Amino acid sequence: MVSEQDANWKFAQESVVEPEHIARARQHALELGAEPVHPAVGAQLAVLAAATGARNIVEIGTGAGVSGLWLLSGAPSAVLTYG
């Protein structure tokens, strides 16, 4: 029997359409052995960046940039600093 939480997570995983440039970064991260954020998590990062009106984003340990690209998709005029 599938729990409601499992069903919700499955829906969230399957409903996010990842932009091509982020999908390419994801593939590169996997080739490097990095574990990028899941597309559903990335979509949430974009919502948070948009909701807060982010102008500056600092990210450490980006895992080939997938999460940074998601953040920038929510705040396209923000400056991303990573390390």
Coordinates of N, CA, C and O in Angstrom, one line a residue:
M1 N 0.8 -1.2 0.0 CA 0.0 0.0 0.0 C 0.9 1.2 0.0 O 1.8 1.3 0.8
V2 N 0.6 2.2 -0.8 CA 1.3 3.4 -1.0 C 0.8 4.5 0.0 O -0.5 4.7 0.0
S3 N 1.6 5.1 0.8 CA 1.2 6.1 1.7 C 0.9 7.4 0.9 O 1.3 7.6 -0.2
E4 N 0.1 8.3 1.6 CA -0.2 9.6 1.0 C 1.1 10.4 0.7 O 1.3 11.0 -0.3
Q5 N 2.0 10.3 1.7 CA 3.3 11.0 1.5 C 4.1 10.5 0.4 O 4.7 11.2 -0.4
D6 N 4.1 9.2 0.2 CA 4.8 8.6 -1.0 C 4.2 9.0 -2.3 O 4.9 9.3 -3.2
A7 N 2.9 9.0 -2.3 CA 2.1 9.4 -3.5 C 2.4 10.9 -3.8 O 2.6 11.2 -5.0
N8 N 2.5 11.7 -2.8 CA 2.8 13.2 -3.0 C 4.2 13.3 -3.6 O 4.4 14.1 -4.5
W9 N 5.1 12.6 -3.0 CA 6.5 12.7 -3.4 C 6.7 12.2 -4.9 O 7.3 12.8 -5.7
K10 N 6.0 11.1 -5.2 CA 6.0 10.6 -6.6 C 5.4 11.6 -7.5 O 6.0 11.9 -8.6
F11 N 4.3 12.3 -7.2 CA 3.8 13.3 -8.0 C 4.8 14.5 -8.2 O 5.0 15.0 -9.3
A12 N 5.4 14.9 -7.1 CA 6.3 16.0 -7.2 C 7.5 15.7 -8.1 O 8.0 16.5 -8.9
Q13 N 8.0 14.4 -8.0 CA 9.1 14.0 -8.8 C 8.8 14.0 -10.3 O 9.6 14.3 -11.1
E14 N 7.6 13.6 -10.6 CA 7.2 13.4 -12.0 C 6.7 14.6 -12.6 O 6.6 14.7 -13.9
S15 N 6.3 15.6 -11.9 CA 5.7 16.8 -12.5 C 6.6 17.9 -12.8 O 6.2 18.8 -13.6
V16 N 7.9 17.8 -12.4 CA 8.8 18.9 -12.7 C 9.4 18.6 -14.1 O 9.9 17.6 -14.4
V17 N 9.4 19.7 -14.9 CA 10.1 19.6 -16.2 C 11.4 20.4 -16.1 O 11.3 21.6 -15.9
E18 N 12.5 19.7 -16.2 CA 13.8 20.3 -16.1 C 14.2 20.9 -17.4 O 14.2 20.3 -18.4
P19 N 14.6 22.2 -17.3 CA 15.1 22.9 -18.6 C 16.3 22.1 -19.1 O 17.1 21.5 -18.4
E20 N 16.5 22.2 -20.4 CA 17.6 21.5 -21.1 C 18.9 21.8 -20.5 O 19.8 20.9 -20.3
H21 N 19.2 23.1 -20.3 CA 20.6 23.4 -19.8 C 20.8 22.8 -18.4 O 22.0 22.5 -18.1
I22 N 19.8 22.7 -17.6 CA 20.0 22.1 -16.3 C 20.1 20.6 -16.4 O 20.9 20.0 -15.7
A23 N 19.4 20.0 -17.3 CA 19.5 18.6 -17.6 C 20.9 18.2 -18.0 O 21.5 17.2 -17.6
R24 N 21.5 19.1 -18.9 CA 22.9 18.9 -19.3 C 23.9 19.0 -18.1 O 24.8 18.2 -18.0
A25 N 23.7 20.0 -17.3 CA 24.5 20.1 -16.1 C 24.3 18.9 -15.2 O 25.3 18.4 -14.6
R26 N 23.1 18.4 -15.0 CA 22.9 17.2 -14.2 C 23.7 16.0 -14.8 O 24.3 15.2 -14.0
Q27 N 23.6 15.8 -16.1 CA 24.3 14.7 -16.7 C 25.8 14.8 -16.5 O 26.5 13.8 -16.1
H28 N 26.4 16.1 -16.6 CA 27.8 16.3 -16.3 C 28.1 16.0 -14.9 O 29.2 15.4 -14.6
A29 N 27.3 16.4 -13.9 CA 27.5 16.1 -12.5 C 27.6 14.6 -12.3 O 28.5 14.1 -11.6
L30 N 26.6 13.9 -12.9 CA 26.6 12.4 -12.7 C 27.9 11.8 -13.3 O 28.4 10.9 -12.7
E31 N 28.3 12.3 -14.4 CA 29.6 11.8 -15.0 C 30.8 12.0 -14.1 O 31.7 11.3 -14.1
L32 N 30.7 13.1 -13.3 CA 31.8 13.5 -12.4 C 31.7 12.7 -11.1 O 32.6 12.8 -10.3
G33 N 30.6 12.1 -10.9 CA 30.4 11.4 -9.6 C 29.7 12.2 -8.6 O 29.7 11.8 -7.4
A34 N 29.3 13.4 -8.9 CA 28.6 14.3 -8.0 C 27.1 13.9 -8.0 O 26.6 13.5 -9.0
E35 N 26.5 14.1 -6.8 CA 25.0 13.8 -6.7 C 24.3 15.2 -6.7 O 24.2 15.8 -5.7
P36 N 23.7 15.6 -7.9 CA 23.0 16.8 -7.9 C 21.7 16.8 -7.3 O 21.1 15.7 -7.0
V37 N 21.1 17.9 -6.9 CA 19.8 18.0 -6.3 C 18.8 17.4 -7.3 O 18.9 17.5 -8.5
H38 N 17.7 16.8 -6.7 CA 16.6 16.2 -7.5 C 15.9 17.4 -8.2 O 15.8 18.5 -7.6
P39 N 15.3 17.2 -9.4 CA 14.6 18.3 -10.1 C 13.5 18.9 -9.2 O 13.2 20.1 -9.2
A40 N 12.8 18.1 -8.4 CA 11.7 18.6 -7.5 C 12.3 19.5 -6.4 O 11.8 20.6 -6.1
V41 N 13.5 19.2 -5.9 CA 14.2 20.1 -5.0 C 14.7 21.3 -5.7 O 14.6 22.5 -5.2
G42 N 15.2 21.2 -6.9 CA 15.6 22.3 -7.7 C 14.5 23.3 -8.0 O 14.6 24.5 -7.9
A43 N 13.3 22.8 -8.3 CA 12.2 23.6 -8.5 C 11.8 24.4 -7.3 O 11.4 25.6 -7.3
Q44 N 11.9 23.7 -6.1 CA 11.6 24.4 -4.9 C 12.7 25.5 -4.6 O 12.3 26.6 -4.1
L45 N 13.9 25.3 -4.9 CA 15.0 26.3 -4.8 C 14.6 27.5 -5.7 O 14.8 28.7 -5.3
A46 N 14.1 27.3 -6.9 CA 13.7 28.4 -7.8 C 12.6 29.2 -7.2 O 12.6 30.4 -7.2
V47 N 11.6 28.5 -6.6 CA 10.5 29.2 -5.9 C 11.0 30.1 -4.8 O 10.6 31.2 -4.6
L48 N 11.9 29.5 -4.0 CA 12.4 30.3 -2.8 C 13.2 31.5 -3.3 O 13.1 32.6 -2.7
A49 N 14.0 31.3 -4.3 CA 14.8 32.5 -4.8 C 13.9 33.5 -5.4 O 14.1 34.7 -5.2
A50 N 12.8 33.1 -6.1 CA 11.9 34.1 -6.6 C 11.1 34.8 -5.5 O 10.9 36.0 -5.5
A51 N 10.6 34.0 -4.5 CA 9.8 34.5 -3.5 C 10.5 35.5 -2.6 O 9.9 36.4 -2.0
T52 N 11.8 35.3 -2.4 CA 12.6 36.2 -1.6 C 13.2 37.4 -2.4 O 13.8 38.3 -1.8
G53 N 13.0 37.4 -3.7 CA 13.6 38.5 -4.5 C 15.1 38.5 -4.4 O 15.7 39.5 -4.4
A54 N 15.7 37.3 -4.4 CA 17.1 37.2 -4.3 C 17.9 38.0 -5.3 O 17.5 38.0 -6.5
R55 N 18.8 38.8 -4.9 CA 19.7 39.6 -5.7 C 21.1 39.1 -5.7 O 21.8 39.2 -6.7
N56 N 21.5 38.4 -4.6 CA 22.8 37.8 -4.5 C 22.6 36.4 -3.9 O 21.9 36.2 -3.0
I57 N 23.3 35.4 -4.5 CA 23.2 34.1 -4.1 C 24.6 33.5 -3.9 O 25.4 33.7 -4.8
V58 N 24.8 32.9 -2.7 CA 26.1 32.3 -2.5 C 25.9 30.8 -2.3 O 25.0 30.4 -1.5
E59 N 26.7 30.0 -3.0 CA 26.5 28.6 -2.9 C 27.9 28.0 -2.8 O 28.8 28.3 -3.5
I60 N 28.0 27.0 -1.8 CA 29.3 26.4 -1.6 C 29.1 24.9 -1.9 O 28.2 24.3 -1.4
G61 N 30.0 24.3 -2.7 CA 29.9 22.9 -3.0 C 28.8 22.6 -4.0 O 27.8 21.9 -3.6
T62 N 28.9 23.2 -5.1 CA 27.7 23.2 -6.1 C 27.4 21.9 -6.8 O 26.4 21.8 -7.4
G63 N 28.3 20.9 -6.8 CA 28.0 19.7 -7.4 C 27.8 19.9 -8.9 O 26.8 19.4 -9.5
A64 N 28.7 20.6 -9.6 CA 28.6 20.9 -11.0 C 27.6 21.9 -11.4 O 27.3 22.1 -12.6
G65 N 27.0 22.6 -10.4 CA 26.2 23.8 -10.8 C 24.7 23.6 -10.9 O 24.0 24.5 -11.3
V66 N 24.2 22.4 -10.7 CA 22.8 22.1 -10.9 C 21.9 23.0 -10.0 O 21.0 23.7 -10.5
S67 N 22.2 23.0 -8.7 CA 21.4 23.8 -7.8 C 21.6 25.3 -8.1 O 20.6 26.0 -8.0
G68 N 22.8 25.7 -8.4 CA 22.9 27.1 -8.8 C 22.1 27.5 -10.0 O 21.5 28.6 -10.0
L69 N 22.0 26.7 -11.0 CA 21.2 27.0 -12.1 C 19.7 27.0 -11.8 O 19.0 27.9 -12.3
W70 N 19.3 26.2 -10.9 CA 17.9 26.2 -10.4 C 17.6 27.5 -9.7 O 16.6 28.2 -9.9
L71 N 18.6 27.9 -8.8 CA 18.4 29.2 -8.1 C 18.3 30.4 -9.0 O 17.5 31.3 -8.9
L72 N 19.2 30.4 -10.0 CA 19.2 31.5 -11.0 C 17.9 31.5 -11.9 O 17.5 32.5 -12.4
S73 N 17.3 30.3 -12.1 CA 16.1 30.3 -12.8 C 14.9 31.0 -12.1 O 14.0 31.5 -12.7
G74 N 15.0 31.0 -10.8 CA 14.1 31.7 -10.0 C 14.4 33.2 -9.8 O 13.5 34.0 -9.5
A75 N 15.6 33.5 -9.9 CA 16.1 34.9 -9.8 C 17.1 35.2 -10.9 O 18.3 35.3 -10.6
P76 N 16.7 35.3 -12.1 CA 17.6 35.4 -13.2 C 18.5 36.7 -13.2 O 19.5 36.7 -13.9
S77 N 18.1 37.7 -12.5 CA 19.0 38.9 -12.5 C 19.9 38.9 -11.3 O 20.7 39.8 -11.1
A78 N 19.9 37.8 -10.5 CA 20.8 37.7 -9.3 C 22.2 37.4 -9.7 O 22.5 36.9 -10.8
V79 N 23.1 37.7 -8.8 CA 24.5 37.4 -9.0 C 24.8 36.1 -8.2 O 24.5 36.1 -7.0
L80 N 25.3 35.1 -8.8 CA 25.7 33.8 -8.2 C 27.2 33.8 -7.9 O 28.0 33.9 -8.8
T81 N 27.5 33.6 -6.6 CA 28.9 33.4 -6.2 C 29.0 32.0 -5.7 O 28.2 31.6 -4.8
Y82 N 29.9 31.2 -6.2 CA 30.0 29.8 -5.8 C 31.4 29.5 -5.5 O 32.4 30.1 -5.9
G83 N 31.6 28.4 -4.7 CA 32.9 28.0 -4.3 C 33.0 26.5 -4.0 O 32.0 25.8 -3.9

